[in-house]
Coordinates of C-alpha atoms in Angstrom, one line a residue:
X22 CA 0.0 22.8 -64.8
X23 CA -3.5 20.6 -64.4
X24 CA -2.9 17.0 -63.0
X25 CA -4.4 14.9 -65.0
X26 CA -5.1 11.3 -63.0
X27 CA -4.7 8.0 -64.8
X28 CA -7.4 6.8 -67.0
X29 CA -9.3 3.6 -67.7
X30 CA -10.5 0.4 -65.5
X31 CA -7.3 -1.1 -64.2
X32 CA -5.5 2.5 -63.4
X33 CA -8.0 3.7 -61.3
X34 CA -8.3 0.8 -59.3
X35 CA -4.8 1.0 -58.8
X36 CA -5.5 4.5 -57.2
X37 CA -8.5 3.0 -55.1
X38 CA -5.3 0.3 -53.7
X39 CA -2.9 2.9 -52.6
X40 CA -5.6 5.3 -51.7
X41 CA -6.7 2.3 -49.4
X42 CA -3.2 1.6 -48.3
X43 CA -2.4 4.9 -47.3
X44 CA -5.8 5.2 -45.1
X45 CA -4.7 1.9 -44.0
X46 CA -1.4 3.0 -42.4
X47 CA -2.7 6.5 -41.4
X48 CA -5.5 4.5 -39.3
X49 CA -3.1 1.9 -37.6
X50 CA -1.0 4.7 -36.8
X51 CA -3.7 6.4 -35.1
X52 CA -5.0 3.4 -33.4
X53 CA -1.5 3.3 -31.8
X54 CA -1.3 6.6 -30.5
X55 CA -5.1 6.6 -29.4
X56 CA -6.4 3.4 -28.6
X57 CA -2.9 1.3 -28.1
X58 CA -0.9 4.5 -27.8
X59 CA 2.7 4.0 -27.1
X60 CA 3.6 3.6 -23.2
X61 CA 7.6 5.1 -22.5
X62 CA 11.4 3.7 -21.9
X63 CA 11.1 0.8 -19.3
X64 CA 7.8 0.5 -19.7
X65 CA 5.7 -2.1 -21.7
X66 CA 2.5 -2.9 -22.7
X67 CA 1.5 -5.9 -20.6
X68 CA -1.8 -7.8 -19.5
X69 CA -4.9 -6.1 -20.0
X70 CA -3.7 -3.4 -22.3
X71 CA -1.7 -1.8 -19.1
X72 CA 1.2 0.1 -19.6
X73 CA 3.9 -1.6 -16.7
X74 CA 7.5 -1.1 -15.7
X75 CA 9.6 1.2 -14.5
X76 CA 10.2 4.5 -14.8
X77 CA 12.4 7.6 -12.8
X78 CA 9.7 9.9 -13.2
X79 CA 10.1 10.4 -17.2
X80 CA 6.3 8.5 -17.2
X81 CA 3.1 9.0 -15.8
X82 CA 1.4 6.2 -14.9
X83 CA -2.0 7.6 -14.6
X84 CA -2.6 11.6 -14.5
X85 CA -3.5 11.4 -10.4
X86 CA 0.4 10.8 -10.3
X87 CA 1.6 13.9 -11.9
X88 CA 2.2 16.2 -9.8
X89 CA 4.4 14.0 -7.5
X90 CA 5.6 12.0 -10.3
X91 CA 7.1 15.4 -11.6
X92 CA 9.1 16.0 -8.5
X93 CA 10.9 12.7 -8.3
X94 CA 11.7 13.3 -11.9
X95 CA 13.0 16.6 -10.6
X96 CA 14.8 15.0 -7.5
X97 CA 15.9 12.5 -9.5
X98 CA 17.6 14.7 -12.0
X99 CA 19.4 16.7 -9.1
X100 CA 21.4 13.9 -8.2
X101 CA 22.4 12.5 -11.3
X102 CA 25.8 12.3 -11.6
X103 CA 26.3 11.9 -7.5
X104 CA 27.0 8.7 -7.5
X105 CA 23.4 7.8 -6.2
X106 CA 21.7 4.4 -4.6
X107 CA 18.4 3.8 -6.2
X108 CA 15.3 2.6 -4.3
X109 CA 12.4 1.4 -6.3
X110 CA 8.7 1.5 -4.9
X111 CA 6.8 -1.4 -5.9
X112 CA 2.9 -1.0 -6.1
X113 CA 0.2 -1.6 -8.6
X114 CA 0.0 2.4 -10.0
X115 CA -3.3 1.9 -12.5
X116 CA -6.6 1.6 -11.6
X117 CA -10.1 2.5 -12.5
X118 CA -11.2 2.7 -9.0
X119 CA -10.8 6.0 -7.4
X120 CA -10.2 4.8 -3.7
X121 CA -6.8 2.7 -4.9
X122 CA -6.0 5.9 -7.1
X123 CA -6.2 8.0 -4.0
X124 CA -4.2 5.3 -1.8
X125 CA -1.5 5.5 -4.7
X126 CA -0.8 8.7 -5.3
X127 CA -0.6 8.9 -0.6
X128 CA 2.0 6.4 -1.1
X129 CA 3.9 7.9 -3.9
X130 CA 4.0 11.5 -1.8
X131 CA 5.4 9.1 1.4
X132 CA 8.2 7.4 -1.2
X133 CA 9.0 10.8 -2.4
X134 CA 9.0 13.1 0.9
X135 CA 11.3 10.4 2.2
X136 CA 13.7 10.4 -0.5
X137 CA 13.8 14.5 0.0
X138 CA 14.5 14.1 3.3
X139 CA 17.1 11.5 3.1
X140 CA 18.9 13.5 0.0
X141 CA 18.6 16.8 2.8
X142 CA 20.1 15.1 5.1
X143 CA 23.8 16.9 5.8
X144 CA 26.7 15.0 5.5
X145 CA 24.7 11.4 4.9
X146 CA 26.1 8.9 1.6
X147 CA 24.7 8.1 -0.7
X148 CA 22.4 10.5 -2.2
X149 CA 19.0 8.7 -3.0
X150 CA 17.5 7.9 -6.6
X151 CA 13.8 6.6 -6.3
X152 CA 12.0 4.8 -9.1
X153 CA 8.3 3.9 -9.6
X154 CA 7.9 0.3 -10.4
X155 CA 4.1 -0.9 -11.6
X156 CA 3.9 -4.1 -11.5
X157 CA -0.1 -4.3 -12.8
X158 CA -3.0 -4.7 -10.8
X159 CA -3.3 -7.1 -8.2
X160 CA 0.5 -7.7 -9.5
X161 CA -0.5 -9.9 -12.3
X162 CA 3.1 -8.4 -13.9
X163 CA 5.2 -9.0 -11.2
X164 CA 7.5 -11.3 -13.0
X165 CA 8.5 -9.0 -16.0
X166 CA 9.2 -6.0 -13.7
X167 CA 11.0 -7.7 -10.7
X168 CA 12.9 -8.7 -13.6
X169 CA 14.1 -5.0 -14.5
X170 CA 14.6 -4.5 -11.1
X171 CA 17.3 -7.7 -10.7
X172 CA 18.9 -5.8 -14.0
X173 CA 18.8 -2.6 -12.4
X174 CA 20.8 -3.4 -9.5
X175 CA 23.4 -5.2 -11.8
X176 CA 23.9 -1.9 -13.5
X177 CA 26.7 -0.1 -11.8
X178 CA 25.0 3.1 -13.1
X179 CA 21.6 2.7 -11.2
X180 CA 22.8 0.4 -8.4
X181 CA 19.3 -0.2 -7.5
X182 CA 19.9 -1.5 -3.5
X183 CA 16.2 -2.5 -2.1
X184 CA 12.9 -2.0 -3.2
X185 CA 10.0 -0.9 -0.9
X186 CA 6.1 -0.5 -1.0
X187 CA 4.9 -4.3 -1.5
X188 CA 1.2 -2.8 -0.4
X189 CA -0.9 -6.0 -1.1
X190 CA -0.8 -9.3 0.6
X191 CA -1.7 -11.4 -2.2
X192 CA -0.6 -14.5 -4.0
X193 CA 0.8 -12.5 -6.9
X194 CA 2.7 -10.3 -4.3
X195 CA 4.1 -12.9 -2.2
X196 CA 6.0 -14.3 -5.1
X197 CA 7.4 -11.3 -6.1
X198 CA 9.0 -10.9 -2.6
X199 CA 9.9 -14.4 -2.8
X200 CA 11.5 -14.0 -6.0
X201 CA 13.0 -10.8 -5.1
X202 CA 14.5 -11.8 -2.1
X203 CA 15.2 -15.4 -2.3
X204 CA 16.0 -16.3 -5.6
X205 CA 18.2 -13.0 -6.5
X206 CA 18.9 -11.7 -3.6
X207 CA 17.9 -8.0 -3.6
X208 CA 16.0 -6.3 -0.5
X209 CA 12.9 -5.5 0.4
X210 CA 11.0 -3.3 2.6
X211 CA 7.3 -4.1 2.9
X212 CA 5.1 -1.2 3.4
X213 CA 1.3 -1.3 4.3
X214 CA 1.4 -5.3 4.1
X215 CA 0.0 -7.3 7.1
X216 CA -0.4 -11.0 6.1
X217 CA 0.9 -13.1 8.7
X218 CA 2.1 -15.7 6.4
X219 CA 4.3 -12.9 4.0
X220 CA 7.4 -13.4 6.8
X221 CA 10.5 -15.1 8.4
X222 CA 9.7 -16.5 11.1
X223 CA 11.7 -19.2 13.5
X224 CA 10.0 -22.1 11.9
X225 CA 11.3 -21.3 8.7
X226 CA 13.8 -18.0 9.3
X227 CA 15.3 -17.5 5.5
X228 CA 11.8 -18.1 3.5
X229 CA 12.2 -14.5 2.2
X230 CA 15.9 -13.9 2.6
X231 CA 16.5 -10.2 2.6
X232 CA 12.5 -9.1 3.6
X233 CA 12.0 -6.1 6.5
X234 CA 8.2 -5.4 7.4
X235 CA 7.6 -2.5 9.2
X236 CA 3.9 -2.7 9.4
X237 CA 2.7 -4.8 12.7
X238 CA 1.4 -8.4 11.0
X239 CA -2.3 -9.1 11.2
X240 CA -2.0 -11.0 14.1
X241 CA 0.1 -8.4 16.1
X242 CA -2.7 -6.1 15.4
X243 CA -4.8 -9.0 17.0
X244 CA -2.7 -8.8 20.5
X245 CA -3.4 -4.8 20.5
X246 CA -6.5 -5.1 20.0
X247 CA -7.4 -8.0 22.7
X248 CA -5.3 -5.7 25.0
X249 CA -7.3 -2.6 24.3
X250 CA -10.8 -5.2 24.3
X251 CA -10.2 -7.5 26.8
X252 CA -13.8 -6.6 28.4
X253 CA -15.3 -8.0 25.0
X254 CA -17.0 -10.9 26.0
X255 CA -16.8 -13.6 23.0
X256 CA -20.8 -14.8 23.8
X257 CA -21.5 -11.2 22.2
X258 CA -19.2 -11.2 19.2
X259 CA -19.7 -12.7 16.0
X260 CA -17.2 -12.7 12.7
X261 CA -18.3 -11.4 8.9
X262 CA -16.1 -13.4 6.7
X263 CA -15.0 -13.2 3.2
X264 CA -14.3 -17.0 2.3
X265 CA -12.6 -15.4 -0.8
X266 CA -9.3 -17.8 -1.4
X267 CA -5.5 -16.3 -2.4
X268 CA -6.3 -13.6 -0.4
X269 CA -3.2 -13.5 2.8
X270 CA -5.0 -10.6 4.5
X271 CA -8.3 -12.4 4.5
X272 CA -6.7 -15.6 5.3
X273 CA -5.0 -14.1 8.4
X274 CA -7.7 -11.8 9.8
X275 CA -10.2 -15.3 9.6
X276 CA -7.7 -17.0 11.7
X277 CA -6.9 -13.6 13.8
X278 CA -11.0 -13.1 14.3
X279 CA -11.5 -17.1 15.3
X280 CA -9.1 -16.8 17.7
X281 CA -10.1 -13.2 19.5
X282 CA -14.0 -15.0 19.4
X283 CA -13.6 -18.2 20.7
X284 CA -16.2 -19.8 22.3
X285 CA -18.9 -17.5 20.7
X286 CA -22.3 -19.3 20.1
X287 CA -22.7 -18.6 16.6
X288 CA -20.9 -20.0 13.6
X289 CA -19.2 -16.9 10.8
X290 CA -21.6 -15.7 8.5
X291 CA -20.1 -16.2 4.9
X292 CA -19.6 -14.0 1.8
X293 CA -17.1 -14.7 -1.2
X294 CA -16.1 -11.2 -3.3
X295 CA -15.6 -11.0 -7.0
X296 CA -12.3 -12.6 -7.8
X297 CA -11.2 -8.6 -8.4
X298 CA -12.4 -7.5 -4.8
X299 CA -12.5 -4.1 -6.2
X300 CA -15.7 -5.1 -7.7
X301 CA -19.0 -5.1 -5.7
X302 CA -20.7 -7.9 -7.1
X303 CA -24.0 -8.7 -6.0
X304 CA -23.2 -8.5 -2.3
X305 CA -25.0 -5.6 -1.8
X306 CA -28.2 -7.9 -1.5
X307 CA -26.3 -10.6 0.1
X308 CA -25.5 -8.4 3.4
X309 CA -28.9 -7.0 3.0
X310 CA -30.1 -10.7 3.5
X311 CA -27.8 -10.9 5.9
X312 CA -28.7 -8.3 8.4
X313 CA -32.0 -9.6 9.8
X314 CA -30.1 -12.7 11.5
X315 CA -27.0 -10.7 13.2
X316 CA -30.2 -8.7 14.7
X317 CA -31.6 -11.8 15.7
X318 CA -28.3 -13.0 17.9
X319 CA -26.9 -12.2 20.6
X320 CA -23.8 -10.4 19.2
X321 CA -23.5 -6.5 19.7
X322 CA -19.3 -6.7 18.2
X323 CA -18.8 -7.8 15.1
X324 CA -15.6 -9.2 13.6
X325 CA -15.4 -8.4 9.7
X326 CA -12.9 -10.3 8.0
X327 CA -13.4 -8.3 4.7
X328 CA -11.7 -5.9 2.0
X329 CA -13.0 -1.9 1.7
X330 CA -15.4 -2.3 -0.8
X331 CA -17.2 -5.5 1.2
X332 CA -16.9 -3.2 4.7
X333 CA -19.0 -0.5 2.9
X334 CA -21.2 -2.5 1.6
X335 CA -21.4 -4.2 4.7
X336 CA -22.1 -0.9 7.0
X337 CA -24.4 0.3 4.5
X338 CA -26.7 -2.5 5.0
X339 CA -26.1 -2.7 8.5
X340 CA -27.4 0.8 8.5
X341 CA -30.5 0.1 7.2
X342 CA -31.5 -2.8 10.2
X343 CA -34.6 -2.5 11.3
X344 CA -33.5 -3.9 15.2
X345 CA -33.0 -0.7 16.9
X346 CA -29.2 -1.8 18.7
X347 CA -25.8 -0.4 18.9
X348 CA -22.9 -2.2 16.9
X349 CA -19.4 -2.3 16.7
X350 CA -17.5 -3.5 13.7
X351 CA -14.1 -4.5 14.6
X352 CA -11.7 -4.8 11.1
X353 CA -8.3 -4.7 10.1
X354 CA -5.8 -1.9 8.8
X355 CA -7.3 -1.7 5.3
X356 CA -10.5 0.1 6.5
X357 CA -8.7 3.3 5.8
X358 CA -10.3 3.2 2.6
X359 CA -12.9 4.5 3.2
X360 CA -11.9 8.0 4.3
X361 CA -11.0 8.1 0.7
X362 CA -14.0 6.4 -1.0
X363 CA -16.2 8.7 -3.2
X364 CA -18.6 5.7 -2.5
X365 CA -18.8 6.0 1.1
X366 CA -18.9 9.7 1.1
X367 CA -23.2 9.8 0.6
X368 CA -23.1 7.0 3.6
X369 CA -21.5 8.0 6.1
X370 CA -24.8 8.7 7.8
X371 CA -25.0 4.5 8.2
X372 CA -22.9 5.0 10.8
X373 CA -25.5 7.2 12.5
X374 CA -28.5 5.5 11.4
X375 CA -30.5 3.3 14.4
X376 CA -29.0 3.5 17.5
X377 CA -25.4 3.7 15.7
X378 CA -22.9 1.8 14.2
X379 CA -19.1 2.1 15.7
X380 CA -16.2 1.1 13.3
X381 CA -13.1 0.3 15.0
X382 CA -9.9 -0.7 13.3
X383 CA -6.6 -1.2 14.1
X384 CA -4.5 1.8 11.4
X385 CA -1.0 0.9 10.4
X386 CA -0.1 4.6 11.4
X387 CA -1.9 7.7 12.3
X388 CA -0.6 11.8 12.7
X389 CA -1.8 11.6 16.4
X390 CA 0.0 9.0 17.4
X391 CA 2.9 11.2 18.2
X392 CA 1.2 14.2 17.1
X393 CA 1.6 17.6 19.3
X394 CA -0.7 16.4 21.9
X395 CA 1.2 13.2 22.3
X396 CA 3.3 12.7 24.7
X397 CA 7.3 11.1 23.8
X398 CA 7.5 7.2 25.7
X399 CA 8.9 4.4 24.8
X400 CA 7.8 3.3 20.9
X401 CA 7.5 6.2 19.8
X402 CA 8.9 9.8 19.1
X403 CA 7.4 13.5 18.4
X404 CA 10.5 14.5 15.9
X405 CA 9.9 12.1 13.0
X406 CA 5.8 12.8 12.9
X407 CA 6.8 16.5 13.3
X408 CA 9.3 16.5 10.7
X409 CA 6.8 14.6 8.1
X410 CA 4.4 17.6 8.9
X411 CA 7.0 20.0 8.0
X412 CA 7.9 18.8 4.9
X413 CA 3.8 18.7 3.6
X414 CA 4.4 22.3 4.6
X415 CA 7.6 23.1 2.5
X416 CA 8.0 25.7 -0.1
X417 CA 9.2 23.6 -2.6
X418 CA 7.2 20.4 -1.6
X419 CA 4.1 22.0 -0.1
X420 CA 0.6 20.0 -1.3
X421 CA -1.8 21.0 -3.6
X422 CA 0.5 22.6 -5.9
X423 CA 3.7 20.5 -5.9
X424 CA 3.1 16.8 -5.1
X425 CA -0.9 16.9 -5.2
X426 CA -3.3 17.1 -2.3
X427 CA -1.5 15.2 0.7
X428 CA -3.7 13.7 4.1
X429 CA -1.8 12.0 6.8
X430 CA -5.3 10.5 8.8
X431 CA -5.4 7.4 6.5
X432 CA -1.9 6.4 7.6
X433 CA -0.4 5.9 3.9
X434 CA 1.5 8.5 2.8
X435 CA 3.2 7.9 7.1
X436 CA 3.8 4.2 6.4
X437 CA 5.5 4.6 3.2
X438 CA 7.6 7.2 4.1
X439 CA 9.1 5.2 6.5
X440 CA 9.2 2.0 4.4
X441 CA 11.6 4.1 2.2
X442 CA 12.9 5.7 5.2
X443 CA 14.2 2.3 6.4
X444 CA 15.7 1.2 3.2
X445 CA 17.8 4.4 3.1
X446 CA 18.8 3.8 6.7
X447 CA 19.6 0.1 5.8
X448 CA 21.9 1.0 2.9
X449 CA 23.4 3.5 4.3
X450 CA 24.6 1.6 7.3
X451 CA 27.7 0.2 5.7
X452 CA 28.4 3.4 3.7
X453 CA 31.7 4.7 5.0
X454 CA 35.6 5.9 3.7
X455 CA 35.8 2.5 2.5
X456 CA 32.5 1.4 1.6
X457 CA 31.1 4.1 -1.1
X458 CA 28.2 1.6 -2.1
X459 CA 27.2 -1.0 -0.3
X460 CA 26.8 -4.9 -1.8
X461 CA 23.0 -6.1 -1.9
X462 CA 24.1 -8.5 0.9
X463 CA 25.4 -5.5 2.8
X464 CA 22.1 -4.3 2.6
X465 CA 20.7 -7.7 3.4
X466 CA 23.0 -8.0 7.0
X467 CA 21.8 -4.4 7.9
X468 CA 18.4 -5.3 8.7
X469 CA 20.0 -7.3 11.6
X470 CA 21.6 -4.3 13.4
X471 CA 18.4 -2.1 12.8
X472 CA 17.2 -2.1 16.6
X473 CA 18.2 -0.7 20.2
X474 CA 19.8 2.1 19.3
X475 CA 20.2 1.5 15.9
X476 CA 16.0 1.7 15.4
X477 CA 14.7 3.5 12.6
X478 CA 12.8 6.2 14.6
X479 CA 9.8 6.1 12.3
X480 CA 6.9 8.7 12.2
X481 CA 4.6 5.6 12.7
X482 CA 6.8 4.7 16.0
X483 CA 9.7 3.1 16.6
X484 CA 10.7 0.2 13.6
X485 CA 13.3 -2.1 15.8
X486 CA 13.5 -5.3 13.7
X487 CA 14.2 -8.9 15.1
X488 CA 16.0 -11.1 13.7
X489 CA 13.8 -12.6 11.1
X490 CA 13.5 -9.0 9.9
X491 CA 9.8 -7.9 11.3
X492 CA 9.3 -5.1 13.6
X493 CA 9.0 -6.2 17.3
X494 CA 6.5 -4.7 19.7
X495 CA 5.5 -2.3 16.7
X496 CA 3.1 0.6 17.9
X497 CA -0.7 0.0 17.0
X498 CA -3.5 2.7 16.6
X499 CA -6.8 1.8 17.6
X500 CA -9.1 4.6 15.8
X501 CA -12.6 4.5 14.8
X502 CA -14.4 6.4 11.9
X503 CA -15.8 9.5 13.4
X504 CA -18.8 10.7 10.7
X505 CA -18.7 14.0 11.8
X506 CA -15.4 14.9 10.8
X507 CA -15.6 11.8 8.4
X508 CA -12.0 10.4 8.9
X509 CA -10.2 8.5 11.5
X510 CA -10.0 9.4 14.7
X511 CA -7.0 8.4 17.3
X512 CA -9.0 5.7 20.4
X513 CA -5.2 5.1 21.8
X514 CA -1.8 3.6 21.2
X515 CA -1.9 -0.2 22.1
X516 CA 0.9 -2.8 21.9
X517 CA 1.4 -6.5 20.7
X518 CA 3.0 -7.4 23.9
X519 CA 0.2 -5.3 25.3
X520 CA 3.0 -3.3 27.0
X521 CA 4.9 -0.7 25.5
X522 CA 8.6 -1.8 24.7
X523 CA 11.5 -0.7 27.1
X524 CA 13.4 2.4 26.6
X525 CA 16.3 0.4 24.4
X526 CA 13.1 -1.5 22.2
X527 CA 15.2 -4.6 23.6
X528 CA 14.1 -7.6 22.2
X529 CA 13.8 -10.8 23.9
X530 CA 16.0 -14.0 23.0
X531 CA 12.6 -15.3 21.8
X532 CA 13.0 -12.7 19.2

């Protein structure tokens, strides 16, 4: 049988319509799978064409994830059905910089080798459901996911108790804590966050109802570090300062810097980042321009109050000074970066260049701290770092093959493995025969009661929270970046109080 297609004018433009029509739908279709393709349950399409929510493991959020993505989909699964508590990490988990995609996959493998541990744990209730929670870069989302995490612990099913990570101390991230904690009441558990200004305090003790930090604030790095430096004399130092606004970590380490150089005879020199401070901007020739007038002073430490990308900038210049001195670039925690910054890997010679460049920092956690050559004291403990080395060494959890290539030395994968480590400990305080699931402001009251011998014996040190919910005394690393081995090496263990605390981690009425 021959087809025989409509003749004349008018009919075959008719077939030209629906030929048209039917290209029409077949291209939208593809331009949703390929160029707006379809993101998953609990996660939506949001600003910037970024897929955000929340998922259990069922999405991958970009393909660095997958391998540890897969296993809390697996872990996940094994307890459905148990009854479980679920936790929910909260970090931005897209990016099209490879050093934040590294630092996101560490903290993922921390959330997830603590939720293994906790659900191994014998005779502990209740088993532990974790959740990846995106809430966009630089949190520009925040609102619509902190919103399905407020549902999500009104659902009796997912009993979502506290949600940790927070790894940013931003404007965008401070109200999502706030909104978290104060306006509906749900827990968090800060991870690698250091702003001084994200926190309870006396002056105003129930600003974020419901917030435990377990990182040592910017300016408790501060007292470590004038404890470990107190033969720097301020007539040598001079500060490096990003005048970058809603930026808490910048704000705090200018204020942190001004103090620890008091009285030094010249004034900051000034840079402002791109609005995203991933982005280099033209500061490249700004430090470059720089340079010739920190060789011209007197200073020989330098304070810089800057981000990653700005520091290697920053050094790179440096490196290339045509003053033949030795310098020493003091920083905050977020230096870690750069052990994981394809960018920084061609320069680490900078370092060596001239007669040297020594970057110091004070880490949020390193494996040496109470590594085997350690010895046990007060703040810290052997077992939990050991523990966290065993499980990277697991059958079923061992790295590259199960949760992705997994290094200790830049501190993330320690500190958020004991963020989520503490909000298991906290919800599980009240669990007993008559409590099977504890209330959000169980969970709330908990961070009270976690010090003296209640302390969460963390594999960054000891977490013994006051009573604004911050961890008092916290153990600080002093490392600096050692190019031969490029990564961070262990200077010492220092102290806010510039003591270590007692063997009960008692905590003055002061707080």
């Amino acid at each position: 049988m021959k087809l025989s297609l409509p003749q004349g004018p008018l009919n075959r433009a008719l077939v030209i319509v629906l030929a048209l029509a039917v290209l029409s739908t077949v291209g939208y279709i593809g331009y949703r799978l390929v160029v707006n393709p379809k993101c998953a349950t609990g996660v939506k399409k949001a600003t910037g064409n970024e897929c955000v929510g929340v998922t259990d493991g069922s999405y991958v959020f970009n393909d660095d994830l997958r391998p540890v993505t897969a296993r809390i989909k697996e872990e996940n699964d094994s307890v459905a059905g148990k009854n479980p508590v679920t936790v929910a990490l909260m970090i931005p988990l897209v990016s099209d910089q490879q050093a934040e995609r590294r630092e996101m996959v560490e903290q993922v493998q921390g959330a997830y080798l603590a939720q293994y541990r906790a659900n191994r744990e014998s005779g502990k209730q209740p088993p532990v459901r974790l959740v990846l929670a995106n809430p966009g870069r630089e949190y520009r989302d925040w609102r619509r996911v902190a919103d399905q995490l407020v549902r999500s612990a009104a659902d009796g099913k997912e009993n979502l108790r506290a949600v940790a990570g927070i790894n940013i101390s931003i404007t965008n991230s401070e109200a999502a804590v706030h909104y978290l904690t104060a306006e509906k009441g749900i827990p968090v558990v800060a991870g690698p966050m250091t702003a001084d200004d994200i926190a309870n305090s006396a002056a105003d003790p129930r600003h974020y109802p419901g917030l435990a930090r377990i990182a040592p604030s910017n300016s408790d790095q501060a007292g470590a570090l004038a404890a470990y430096g107190a033969g720097i004399k301020p007539a040598e130092t001079l500060v490096v300062e990003d005048t970058r606004e809603n930026d808490n970590y910048l704000a705090t380490l200018r204020t942190t810097f001004a103090k620890l150089t008091k009285g030094a005879p010249n004034a900051p020199e000034t840079f402002e980042s791109p609005t995203d401070f991933t982005q280099e901007g033209n500061l490249g020739n700004v430090f470059a321009q720089m340079v010739p007038d920190i060789c011209s002073s007197a200073a020989s430490t330098l304070f810089f109050a800057g981000r990653p990308v700005q520091l290697r900038l920053f050094l790179v210049a440096l490196g290339n000074r045509k003053c033949n001195k030795p310098y020493t670039v003091i920083t905050g925690s977020h230096a870690s970066t750069l052990m994981v910054d394809q960018k920084f890997e061609n320069n680490w010679d900078a370092l060596t260049k001239s007669s040297g460049i020594t970057v110091r920092y004070t880490a949020l956690a390193h494996p040496d701290s109470w590594g085997e050559a350690s010895t046990d004291g007060p703040g810290g403990t052997k077992g939990p770092t050991a523990d966290l080395a065993a499980l990277l060494r697991a059958d079923d959890t061992k790295q590259p093959e199960r949760i992705g290539p997994a290094d200790r030395r830049d501190g993330r994968i320690i500190i958020t493995y004991d963020a989520v480590t503490t909000a298991v400990a906290g919800i599980r305080k009240d669990v007993g025969e008559s409590v099977a699931m504890p209330s959000l402001d169980d969970v709330t009251q908990s961070w009270r009661r976690l010090h003296g011998g209640n302390r969460v014996d963390g594999a960054s040190g000891w977490i013994c929270l006051d009573q604004y919910g911050n961890p008092h005394n916290k153990a600080v690393p002093i490392v600096h970046l050692d190019p031969a081995v490029r990564g961070a090496v262990l200077d010492t263990v220092a102290w806010p109080l510039g003591h270590a605390p007692d063997g009960n981690c008692s905590i003055g009425s002061e707080g």
